[in-house]
């Protein structure tokens, strides 16, 4: 019997690209196996054109999530919908735990996070700078010290595989490399391959460094060419409060989301091909 995958945040650029990669480059994964969780009818309509299963579900409603996971026999979840909010992740993790208990088969949770919370200028120790270092133990030690990590990086570890994908801003990766890493991990989960998970399940998606100012210049020019903005020059936001309100996050999160100066080394992605 085939094993099914639930992907949250599938209407976004990164996760939409993962879905497209799964369907176009991995014929062993069928459209019938892929379920996408969305929030709006517009998102559901757009994703339905791909021929995959679309679920309009409130991820904060644990009983609804449990019912959906059980009825659709979901064994792998790729969670990329608002990793800032742990209240959206815990119902998914608890639902997978119940699914594992009832079905008697392994379940896997792949969580997407941000690498900038592991930068020294976010308070992270400089000595822990590889995804093979004691990342979990360090997070646990500092969980109550910083509001960012207390909210973003304090998962509940249950008796199924737990993987963390760390995507980054200035330490960067091309979308094709990122989707390839996701798909490699997804297929390892589907086949129950023995890859690092749980406390050792941190995978940093880092391929190169990029200059944020140059990137913003190119982005602004491209947006101007498409008629999306009136100027081809990026502007500095007037205050942290203004920026936080614009992207709907607490102001305390702003620094970790956009800080530069990271030096985190990716080891584990190479270990799984």
PDB file of N, CA and C in Angstrom, residues 126-222:
ATOM      1  N   UNK A 126      29.090  30.574  18.828  1.00  0.00           N
ATOM      2  CA  UNK A 126      29.888  30.426  17.614  1.00  0.00           C
ATOM      3  C   UNK A 126      30.496  29.032  17.482  1.00  0.00           C
ATOM      4  N   UNK A 127      30.628  28.329  18.580  1.00  0.00           N
ATOM      5  CA  UNK A 127      31.266  27.009  18.541  1.00  0.00           C
ATOM      6  C   UNK A 127      30.348  25.931  17.977  1.00  0.00           C
ATOM      7  N   UNK A 128      29.054  26.203  17.923  1.00  0.00           N
ATOM      8  CA  UNK A 128      28.099  25.248  17.343  1.00  0.00           C
ATOM      9  C   UNK A 128      27.733  25.784  15.967  1.00  0.00           C
ATOM     10  N   UNK A 129      28.494  25.375  14.947  1.00  0.00           N
ATOM     11  CA  UNK A 129      28.350  26.003  13.632  1.00  0.00           C
ATOM     12  C   UNK A 129      28.237  25.009  12.488  1.00  0.00           C
ATOM     13  N   UNK A 130      27.916  23.759  12.797  1.00  0.00           N
ATOM     14  CA  UNK A 130      27.661  22.750  11.768  1.00  0.00           C
ATOM     15  C   UNK A 130      26.369  22.023  12.120  1.00  0.00           C
ATOM     16  N   UNK A 131      25.665  21.527  11.098  1.00  0.00           N
ATOM     17  CA  UNK A 131      24.414  20.828  11.402  1.00  0.00           C
ATOM     18  C   UNK A 131      24.652  19.457  12.023  1.00  0.00           C
ATOM     19  N   UNK A 132      25.916  19.052  12.131  1.00  0.00           N
ATOM     20  CA  UNK A 132      26.246  17.811  12.840  1.00  0.00           C
ATOM     21  C   UNK A 132      26.688  18.074  14.279  1.00  0.00           C
ATOM     22  N   UNK A 133      26.765  19.342  14.670  1.00  0.00           N
ATOM     23  CA  UNK A 133      27.096  19.677  16.058  1.00  0.00           C
ATOM     24  C   UNK A 133      25.888  19.423  16.963  1.00  0.00           C
ATOM     25  N   UNK A 134      26.034  19.726  18.227  1.00  0.00           N
ATOM     26  CA  UNK A 134      24.964  19.483  19.212  1.00  0.00           C
ATOM     27  C   UNK A 134      23.902  20.579  19.123  1.00  0.00           C
ATOM     28  N   UNK A 135      23.230  20.655  17.971  1.00  0.00           N
ATOM     29  CA  UNK A 135      22.245  21.713  17.747  1.00  0.00           C
ATOM     30  C   UNK A 135      21.041  21.542  18.671  1.00  0.00           C
ATOM     31  N   UNK A 136      20.517  20.328  18.739  1.00  0.00           N
ATOM     32  CA  UNK A 136      19.334  20.087  19.571  1.00  0.00           C
ATOM     33  C   UNK A 136      19.614  20.410  21.030  1.00  0.00           C
ATOM     34  N   UNK A 137      20.723  19.895  21.534  1.00  0.00           N
ATOM     35  CA  UNK A 137      21.065  20.118  22.940  1.00  0.00           C
ATOM     36  C   UNK A 137      21.273  21.606  23.237  1.00  0.00           C
ATOM     37  N   UNK A 138      21.879  22.316  22.279  1.00  0.00           N
ATOM     38  CA  UNK A 138      22.106  23.748  22.472  1.00  0.00           C
ATOM     39  C   UNK A 138      20.794  24.513  22.445  1.00  0.00           C
ATOM     40  N   UNK A 139      19.906  24.140  21.535  1.00  0.00           N
ATOM     41  CA  UNK A 139      18.582  24.760  21.504  1.00  0.00           C
ATOM     42  C   UNK A 139      17.851  24.558  22.820  1.00  0.00           C
ATOM     43  N   UNK A 140      17.906  23.341  23.309  1.00  0.00           N
ATOM     44  CA  UNK A 140      17.219  23.032  24.562  1.00  0.00           C
ATOM     45  C   UNK A 140      17.794  23.850  25.708  1.00  0.00           C
ATOM     46  N   UNK A 141      19.107  24.008  25.718  1.00  0.00           N
ATOM     47  CA  UNK A 141      19.771  24.767  26.774  1.00  0.00           C
ATOM     48  C   UNK A 141      19.363  26.232  26.761  1.00  0.00           C
ATOM     49  N   UNK A 142      19.240  26.794  25.547  1.00  0.00           N
ATOM     50  CA  UNK A 142      18.944  28.216  25.425  1.00  0.00           C
ATOM     51  C   UNK A 142      17.476  28.505  25.131  1.00  0.00           C
ATOM     52  N   UNK A 143      16.616  27.509  25.203  1.00  0.00           N
ATOM     53  CA  UNK A 143      15.224  27.675  24.778  1.00  0.00           C
ATOM     54  C   UNK A 143      14.528  28.830  25.478  1.00  0.00           C
ATOM     55  N   UNK A 144      14.768  28.998  26.754  1.00  0.00           N
ATOM     56  CA  UNK A 144      14.083  30.040  27.508  1.00  0.00           C
ATOM     57  C   UNK A 144      14.853  31.355  27.552  1.00  0.00           C
ATOM     58  N   UNK A 145      16.002  31.410  26.885  1.00  0.00           N
ATOM     59  CA  UNK A 145      16.837  32.607  26.950  1.00  0.00           C
ATOM     60  C   UNK A 145      16.499  33.621  25.873  1.00  0.00           C
ATOM     61  N   UNK A 146      15.984  33.145  24.731  1.00  0.00           N
ATOM     62  CA  UNK A 146      15.718  34.030  23.612  1.00  0.00           C
ATOM     63  C   UNK A 146      14.302  33.802  23.116  1.00  0.00           C
ATOM     64  N   UNK A 147      13.505  34.872  22.942  1.00  0.00           N
ATOM     65  CA  UNK A 147      12.114  34.697  22.521  1.00  0.00           C
ATOM     66  C   UNK A 147      11.987  34.054  21.158  1.00  0.00           C
ATOM     67  N   UNK A 148      12.973  34.228  20.278  1.00  0.00           N
ATOM     68  CA  UNK A 148      12.878  33.654  18.943  1.00  0.00           C
ATOM     69  C   UNK A 148      12.909  32.136  19.020  1.00  0.00           C
ATOM     70  N   UNK A 149      13.957  31.607  19.653  1.00  0.00           N
ATOM     71  CA  UNK A 149      14.089  30.152  19.678  1.00  0.00           C
ATOM     72  C   UNK A 149      13.044  29.507  20.571  1.00  0.00           C
ATOM     73  N   UNK A 150      12.605  30.215  21.603  1.00  0.00           N
ATOM     74  CA  UNK A 150      11.570  29.647  22.464  1.00  0.00           C
ATOM     75  C   UNK A 150      10.315  29.391  21.656  1.00  0.00           C
ATOM     76  N   UNK A 151      10.043  30.250  20.690  1.00  0.00           N
ATOM     77  CA  UNK A 151       8.839  30.109  19.885  1.00  0.00           C
ATOM     78  C   UNK A 151       9.053  29.223  18.671  1.00  0.00           C
ATOM     79  N   UNK A 152      10.235  29.333  18.047  1.00  0.00           N
ATOM     80  CA  UNK A 152      10.430  28.697  16.752  1.00  0.00           C
ATOM     81  C   UNK A 152      11.085  27.329  16.834  1.00  0.00           C
ATOM     82  N   UNK A 153      11.902  27.087  17.831  1.00  0.00           N
ATOM     83  CA  UNK A 153      12.752  25.902  17.794  1.00  0.00           C
ATOM     84  C   UNK A 153      12.668  25.095  19.080  1.00  0.00           C
ATOM     85  N   UNK A 154      11.455  24.769  19.485  1.00  0.00           N
ATOM     86  CA  UNK A 154      11.306  23.949  20.681  1.00  0.00           C
ATOM     87  C   UNK A 154      10.278  22.854  20.393  1.00  0.00           C
ATOM     88  N   UNK A 155      10.606  21.932  19.490  1.00  0.00           N
ATOM     89  CA  UNK A 155       9.630  20.929  19.073  1.00  0.00           C
ATOM     90  C   UNK A 155       9.444  19.841  20.112  1.00  0.00           C
ATOM     91  N   UNK A 156       8.297  19.219  20.045  1.00  0.00           N
ATOM     92  CA  UNK A 156       8.004  18.085  20.908  1.00  0.00           C
ATOM     93  C   UNK A 156       8.427  16.823  20.172  1.00  0.00           C
ATOM     94  N   UNK A 157       9.408  16.121  20.691  1.00  0.00           N
ATOM     95  CA  UNK A 157       9.944  14.946  20.018  1.00  0.00           C
ATOM     96  C   UNK A 157       9.158  13.716  20.452  1.00  0.00           C
ATOM     97  N   UNK A 158       8.517  13.066  19.506  1.00  0.00           N
ATOM     98  CA  UNK A 158       7.733  11.873  19.787  1.00  0.00           C
ATOM     99  C   UNK A 158       8.434  10.659  19.199  1.00  0.00           C
ATOM    100  N   UNK A 159       7.728   9.545  19.127  1.00  0.00           N
ATOM    101  CA  UNK A 159       8.355   8.299  18.697  1.00  0.00           C
ATOM    102  C   UNK A 159       8.263   8.099  17.185  1.00  0.00           C
ATOM    103  N   UNK A 160       8.392   9.156  16.450  1.00  0.00           N
ATOM    104  CA  UNK A 160       8.532   9.022  15.006  1.00  0.00           C
ATOM    105  C   UNK A 160       9.657   9.945  14.563  1.00  0.00           C
ATOM    106  N   UNK A 161      10.062   9.808  13.351  1.00  0.00           N
ATOM    107  CA  UNK A 161      11.206  10.586  12.875  1.00  0.00           C
ATOM    108  C   UNK A 161      10.860  12.066  12.831  1.00  0.00           C
ATOM    109  N   UNK A 162      11.771  12.883  13.270  1.00  0.00           N
ATOM    110  CA  UNK A 162      11.599  14.324  13.244  1.00  0.00           C
ATOM    111  C   UNK A 162      12.808  14.922  12.549  1.00  0.00           C
ATOM    112  N   UNK A 163      12.556  15.632  11.460  1.00  0.00           N
ATOM    113  CA  UNK A 163      13.633  16.218  10.668  1.00  0.00           C
ATOM    114  C   UNK A 163      13.427  17.717  10.583  1.00  0.00           C
ATOM    115  N   UNK A 164      14.519  18.465  10.541  1.00  0.00           N
ATOM    116  CA  UNK A 164      14.451  19.907  10.441  1.00  0.00           C
ATOM    117  C   UNK A 164      15.225  20.333   9.193  1.00  0.00           C
ATOM    118  N   UNK A 165      14.564  21.094   8.327  1.00  0.00           N
ATOM    119  CA  UNK A 165      15.261  21.652   7.175  1.00  0.00           C
ATOM    120  C   UNK A 165      15.498  23.129   7.443  1.00  0.00           C
ATOM    121  N   UNK A 166      16.736  23.535   7.403  1.00  0.00           N
ATOM    122  CA  UNK A 166      17.082  24.906   7.722  1.00  0.00           C
ATOM    123  C   UNK A 166      17.409  25.668   6.443  1.00  0.00           C
ATOM    124  N   UNK A 167      16.487  26.499   5.997  1.00  0.00           N
ATOM    125  CA  UNK A 167      16.760  27.316   4.824  1.00  0.00           C
ATOM    126  C   UNK A 167      17.279  28.670   5.291  1.00  0.00           C
ATOM    127  N   UNK A 168      17.948  29.408   4.411  1.00  0.00           N
ATOM    128  CA  UNK A 168      18.652  30.597   4.874  1.00  0.00           C
ATOM    129  C   UNK A 168      18.448  31.769   3.937  1.00  0.00           C
ATOM    130  N   UNK A 169      18.961  32.944   4.358  1.00  0.00           N
ATOM    131  CA  UNK A 169      18.834  34.139   3.539  1.00  0.00           C
ATOM    132  C   UNK A 169      20.175  34.500   2.913  1.00  0.00           C
ATOM    133  N   UNK A 170      21.138  34.999   3.693  1.00  0.00           N
ATOM    134  CA  UNK A 170      22.422  35.369   3.113  1.00  0.00           C
ATOM    135  C   UNK A 170      23.303  34.160   2.836  1.00  0.00           C
ATOM    136  N   UNK A 171      23.248  33.167   3.693  1.00  0.00           N
ATOM    137  CA  UNK A 171      23.799  31.872   3.309  1.00  0.00           C
ATOM    138  C   UNK A 171      22.686  31.226   2.504  1.00  0.00           C
ATOM    139  N   UNK A 172      22.914  31.039   1.227  1.00  0.00           N
ATOM    140  CA  UNK A 172      21.802  30.788   0.322  1.00  0.00           C
ATOM    141  C   UNK A 172      21.901  29.444  -0.376  1.00  0.00           C
ATOM    142  N   UNK A 173      20.795  29.089  -1.021  1.00  0.00           N
ATOM    143  CA  UNK A 173      20.726  27.885  -1.829  1.00  0.00           C
ATOM    144  C   UNK A 173      19.740  28.152  -2.959  1.00  0.00           C
ATOM    145  N   UNK A 174      20.057  27.657  -4.160  1.00  0.00           N
ATOM    146  CA  UNK A 174      19.140  27.813  -5.284  1.00  0.00           C
ATOM    147  C   UNK A 174      17.911  26.954  -5.051  1.00  0.00           C
ATOM    148  N   UNK A 175      16.785  27.398  -5.578  1.00  0.00           N
ATOM    149  CA  UNK A 175      15.530  26.680  -5.350  1.00  0.00           C
ATOM    150  C   UNK A 175      15.612  25.233  -5.834  1.00  0.00           C
ATOM    151  N   UNK A 176      16.356  24.977  -6.904  1.00  0.00           N
ATOM    152  CA  UNK A 176      16.472  23.608  -7.411  1.00  0.00           C
ATOM    153  C   UNK A 176      17.231  22.719  -6.433  1.00  0.00           C
ATOM    154  N   UNK A 177      18.268  23.288  -5.794  1.00  0.00           N
ATOM    155  CA  UNK A 177      19.005  22.522  -4.791  1.00  0.00           C
ATOM    156  C   UNK A 177      18.177  22.269  -3.551  1.00  0.00           C
ATOM    157  N   UNK A 178      17.378  23.266  -3.163  1.00  0.00           N
ATOM    158  CA  UNK A 178      16.532  23.118  -1.983  1.00  0.00           C
ATOM    159  C   UNK A 178      15.456  22.061  -2.200  1.00  0.00           C
ATOM    160  N   UNK A 179      14.786  22.111  -3.351  1.00  0.00           N
ATOM    161  CA  UNK A 179      13.739  21.120  -3.611  1.00  0.00           C
ATOM    162  C   UNK A 179      14.329  19.718  -3.749  1.00  0.00           C
ATOM    163  N   UNK A 180      15.534  19.622  -4.300  1.00  0.00           N
ATOM    164  CA  UNK A 180      16.179  18.308  -4.411  1.00  0.00           C
ATOM    165  C   UNK A 180      16.447  17.716  -3.031  1.00  0.00           C
ATOM    166  N   UNK A 181      16.857  18.562  -2.076  1.00  0.00           N
ATOM    167  CA  UNK A 181      17.099  18.085  -0.714  1.00  0.00           C
ATOM    168  C   UNK A 181      15.804  17.629  -0.061  1.00  0.00           C
ATOM    169  N   UNK A 182      14.767  18.429  -0.186  1.00  0.00           N
ATOM    170  CA  UNK A 182      13.470  18.028   0.357  1.00  0.00           C
ATOM    171  C   UNK A 182      13.038  16.675  -0.203  1.00  0.00           C
ATOM    172  N   UNK A 183      13.101  16.551  -1.528  1.00  0.00           N
ATOM    173  CA  UNK A 183      12.614  15.320  -2.164  1.00  0.00           C
ATOM    174  C   UNK A 183      13.455  14.116  -1.759  1.00  0.00           C
ATOM    175  N   UNK A 184      14.755  14.325  -1.583  1.00  0.00           N
ATOM    176  CA  UNK A 184      15.606  13.214  -1.126  1.00  0.00           C
ATOM    177  C   UNK A 184      15.172  12.750   0.260  1.00  0.00           C
ATOM    178  N   UNK A 185      14.897  13.693   1.155  1.00  0.00           N
ATOM    179  CA  UNK A 185      14.473  13.339   2.509  1.00  0.00           C
ATOM    180  C   UNK A 185      13.078  12.726   2.499  1.00  0.00           C
ATOM    181  N   UNK A 186      12.181  13.273   1.693  1.00  0.00           N
ATOM    182  CA  UNK A 186      10.826  12.720   1.602  1.00  0.00           C
ATOM    183  C   UNK A 186      10.864  11.265   1.161  1.00  0.00           C
ATOM    184  N   UNK A 187      11.659  10.978   0.139  1.00  0.00           N
ATOM    185  CA  UNK A 187      11.714   9.603  -0.349  1.00  0.00           C
ATOM    186  C   UNK A 187      12.416   8.675   0.632  1.00  0.00           C
ATOM    187  N   UNK A 188      13.368   9.202   1.378  1.00  0.00           N
ATOM    188  CA  UNK A 188      13.976   8.392   2.437  1.00  0.00           C
ATOM    189  C   UNK A 188      12.932   8.020   3.480  1.00  0.00           C
ATOM    190  N   UNK A 189      12.057   8.975   3.797  1.00  0.00           N
ATOM    191  CA  UNK A 189      10.988   8.701   4.763  1.00  0.00           C
ATOM    192  C   UNK A 189       9.995   7.689   4.209  1.00  0.00           C
ATOM    193  N   UNK A 190       9.624   7.840   2.953  1.00  0.00           N
ATOM    194  CA  UNK A 190       8.662   6.915   2.344  1.00  0.00           C
ATOM    195  C   UNK A 190       9.197   5.490   2.297  1.00  0.00           C
ATOM    196  N   UNK A 191      10.514   5.365   2.121  1.00  0.00           N
ATOM    197  CA  UNK A 191      11.132   4.041   2.021  1.00  0.00           C
ATOM    198  C   UNK A 191      11.688   3.543   3.358  1.00  0.00           C
ATOM    199  N   UNK A 192      11.476   4.334   4.415  1.00  0.00           N
ATOM    200  CA  UNK A 192      11.992   3.983   5.746  1.00  0.00           C
ATOM    201  C   UNK A 192      13.507   3.766   5.749  1.00  0.00           C
ATOM    202  N   UNK A 193      14.215   4.586   4.974  1.00  0.00           N
ATOM    203  CA  UNK A 193      15.672   4.516   4.981  1.00  0.00           C
ATOM    204  C   UNK A 193      16.219   5.019   6.316  1.00  0.00           C
ATOM    205  N   UNK A 194      17.345   4.501   6.697  1.00  0.00           N
ATOM    206  CA  UNK A 194      17.989   4.913   7.941  1.00  0.00           C
ATOM    207  C   UNK A 194      18.849   6.150   7.675  1.00  0.00           C
ATOM    208  N   UNK A 195      18.243   7.325   7.806  1.00  0.00           N
ATOM    209  CA  UNK A 195      19.010   8.566   7.727  1.00  0.00           C
ATOM    210  C   UNK A 195      18.882   9.281   9.072  1.00  0.00           C
ATOM    211  N   UNK A 196      19.741  10.236   9.300  1.00  0.00           N
ATOM    212  CA  UNK A 196      19.733  10.944  10.581  1.00  0.00           C
ATOM    213  C   UNK A 196      18.390  11.621  10.816  1.00  0.00           C
ATOM    214  N   UNK A 197      17.849  11.462  12.023  1.00  0.00           N
ATOM    215  CA  UNK A 197      16.572  12.074  12.374  1.00  0.00           C
ATOM    216  C   UNK A 197      16.556  12.340  13.868  1.00  0.00           C
ATOM    217  N   UNK A 198      15.433  12.842  14.365  1.00  0.00           N
ATOM    218  CA  UNK A 198      15.343  13.159  15.779  1.00  0.00           C
ATOM    219  C   UNK A 198      16.356  14.219  16.168  1.00  0.00           C
ATOM    220  N   UNK A 199      17.105  13.984  17.230  1.00  0.00           N
ATOM    221  CA  UNK A 199      18.090  14.953  17.706  1.00  0.00           C
ATOM    222  C   UNK A 199      19.201  15.189  16.688  1.00  0.00           C
ATOM    223  N   UNK A 200      19.433  14.212  15.811  1.00  0.00           N
ATOM    224  CA  UNK A 200      20.466  14.353  14.776  1.00  0.00           C
ATOM    225  C   UNK A 200      19.853  14.685  13.418  1.00  0.00           C
ATOM    226  N   UNK A 201      18.605  15.105  13.402  1.00  0.00           N
ATOM    227  CA  UNK A 201      17.916  15.300  12.136  1.00  0.00           C
ATOM    228  C   UNK A 201      17.889  16.720  11.624  1.00  0.00           C
ATOM    229  N   UNK A 202      18.975  17.452  11.783  1.00  0.00           N
ATOM    230  CA  UNK A 202      19.064  18.817  11.266  1.00  0.00           C
ATOM    231  C   UNK A 202      19.795  18.799   9.924  1.00  0.00           C
ATOM    232  N   UNK A 203      19.153  19.349   8.882  1.00  0.00           N
ATOM    233  CA  UNK A 203      19.747  19.401   7.547  1.00  0.00           C
ATOM    234  C   UNK A 203      19.777  20.859   7.090  1.00  0.00           C
ATOM    235  N   UNK A 204      20.957  21.408   6.946  1.00  0.00           N
ATOM    236  CA  UNK A 204      21.108  22.810   6.547  1.00  0.00           C
ATOM    237  C   UNK A 204      21.168  22.915   5.030  1.00  0.00           C
ATOM    238  N   UNK A 205      20.260  23.698   4.480  1.00  0.00           N
ATOM    239  CA  UNK A 205      20.250  23.908   3.032  1.00  0.00           C
ATOM    240  C   UNK A 205      21.107  25.126   2.708  1.00  0.00           C
ATOM    241  N   UNK A 206      22.411  24.927   2.643  1.00  0.00           N
ATOM    242  CA  UNK A 206      23.358  26.011   2.366  1.00  0.00           C
ATOM    243  C   UNK A 206      24.260  25.590   1.216  1.00  0.00           C
ATOM    244  N   UNK A 207      24.299  26.387   0.158  1.00  0.00           N
ATOM    245  CA  UNK A 207      25.155  26.072  -0.984  1.00  0.00           C
ATOM    246  C   UNK A 207      26.189  27.159  -1.249  1.00  0.00           C
ATOM    247  N   UNK A 208      25.854  28.402  -0.919  1.00  0.00           N
ATOM    248  CA  UNK A 208      26.768  29.509  -1.210  1.00  0.00           C
ATOM    249  C   UNK A 208      26.344  30.717  -0.386  1.00  0.00           C
ATOM    250  N   UNK A 209      27.125  31.775  -0.468  1.00  0.00           N
ATOM    251  CA  UNK A 209      26.772  33.027   0.185  1.00  0.00           C
ATOM    252  C   UNK A 209      26.364  34.039  -0.870  1.00  0.00           C
ATOM    253  N   UNK A 210      25.479  34.952  -0.482  1.00  0.00           N
ATOM    254  CA  UNK A 210      25.050  35.991  -1.409  1.00  0.00           C
ATOM    255  C   UNK A 210      25.012  37.324  -0.677  1.00  0.00           C
ATOM    256  N   UNK A 211      25.232  38.390  -1.411  1.00  0.00           N
ATOM    257  CA  UNK A 211      25.205  39.727  -0.836  1.00  0.00           C
ATOM    258  C   UNK A 211      23.768  40.230  -0.838  1.00  0.00           C
ATOM    259  N   UNK A 212      23.217  40.465   0.344  1.00  0.00           N
ATOM    260  CA  UNK A 212      21.818  40.852   0.438  1.00  0.00           C
ATOM    261  C   UNK A 212      21.523  42.161  -0.273  1.00  0.00           C
ATOM    262  N   UNK A 213      22.454  43.114  -0.201  1.00  0.00           N
ATOM    263  CA  UNK A 213      22.209  44.400  -0.852  1.00  0.00           C
ATOM    264  C   UNK A 213      22.157  44.244  -2.369  1.00  0.00           C
ATOM    265  N   UNK A 214      23.068  43.454  -2.932  1.00  0.00           N
ATOM    266  CA  UNK A 214      23.030  43.210  -4.374  1.00  0.00           C
ATOM    267  C   UNK A 214      21.759  42.461  -4.755  1.00  0.00           C
ATOM    268  N   UNK A 215      21.394  41.496  -3.931  1.00  0.00           N
ATOM    269  CA  UNK A 215      20.170  40.740  -4.193  1.00  0.00           C
ATOM    270  C   UNK A 215      18.953  41.664  -4.207  1.00  0.00           C
ATOM    271  N   UNK A 216      18.876  42.575  -3.246  1.00  0.00           N
ATOM    272  CA  UNK A 216      17.743  43.488  -3.181  1.00  0.00           C
ATOM    273  C   UNK A 216      17.702  44.417  -4.387  1.00  0.00           C
ATOM    274  N   UNK A 217      18.867  44.840  -4.861  1.00  0.00           N
ATOM    275  CA  UNK A 217      18.911  45.681  -6.059  1.00  0.00           C
ATOM    276  C   UNK A 217      18.329  44.947  -7.256  1.00  0.00           C
ATOM    277  N   UNK A 218      18.746  43.696  -7.446  1.00  0.00           N
ATOM    278  CA  UNK A 218      18.235  42.906  -8.570  1.00  0.00           C
ATOM    279  C   UNK A 218      16.742  42.625  -8.413  1.00  0.00           C
ATOM    280  N   UNK A 219      16.322  42.347  -7.178  1.00  0.00           N
ATOM    281  CA  UNK A 219      14.911  42.058  -6.933  1.00  0.00           C
ATOM    282  C   UNK A 219      14.044  43.273  -7.223  1.00  0.00           C
ATOM    283  N   UNK A 220      14.484  44.435  -6.765  1.00  0.00           N
ATOM    284  CA  UNK A 220      13.720  45.656  -7.005  1.00  0.00           C
ATOM    285  C   UNK A 220      13.612  45.952  -8.497  1.00  0.00           C
ATOM    286  N   UNK A 221      14.705  45.753  -9.232  1.00  0.00           N
ATOM    287  CA  UNK A 221      14.683  45.991 -10.678  1.00  0.00           C
ATOM    288  C   UNK A 221      13.720  45.038 -11.375  1.00  0.00           C
ATOM    289  N   UNK A 222      13.728  43.780 -10.958  1.00  0.00           N
ATOM    290  CA  UNK A 222      12.832  42.795 -11.565  1.00  0.00           C
ATOM    291  C   UNK A 222      11.373  43.111 -11.248  1.00  0.00           C
TER     292      UNK A 222
END
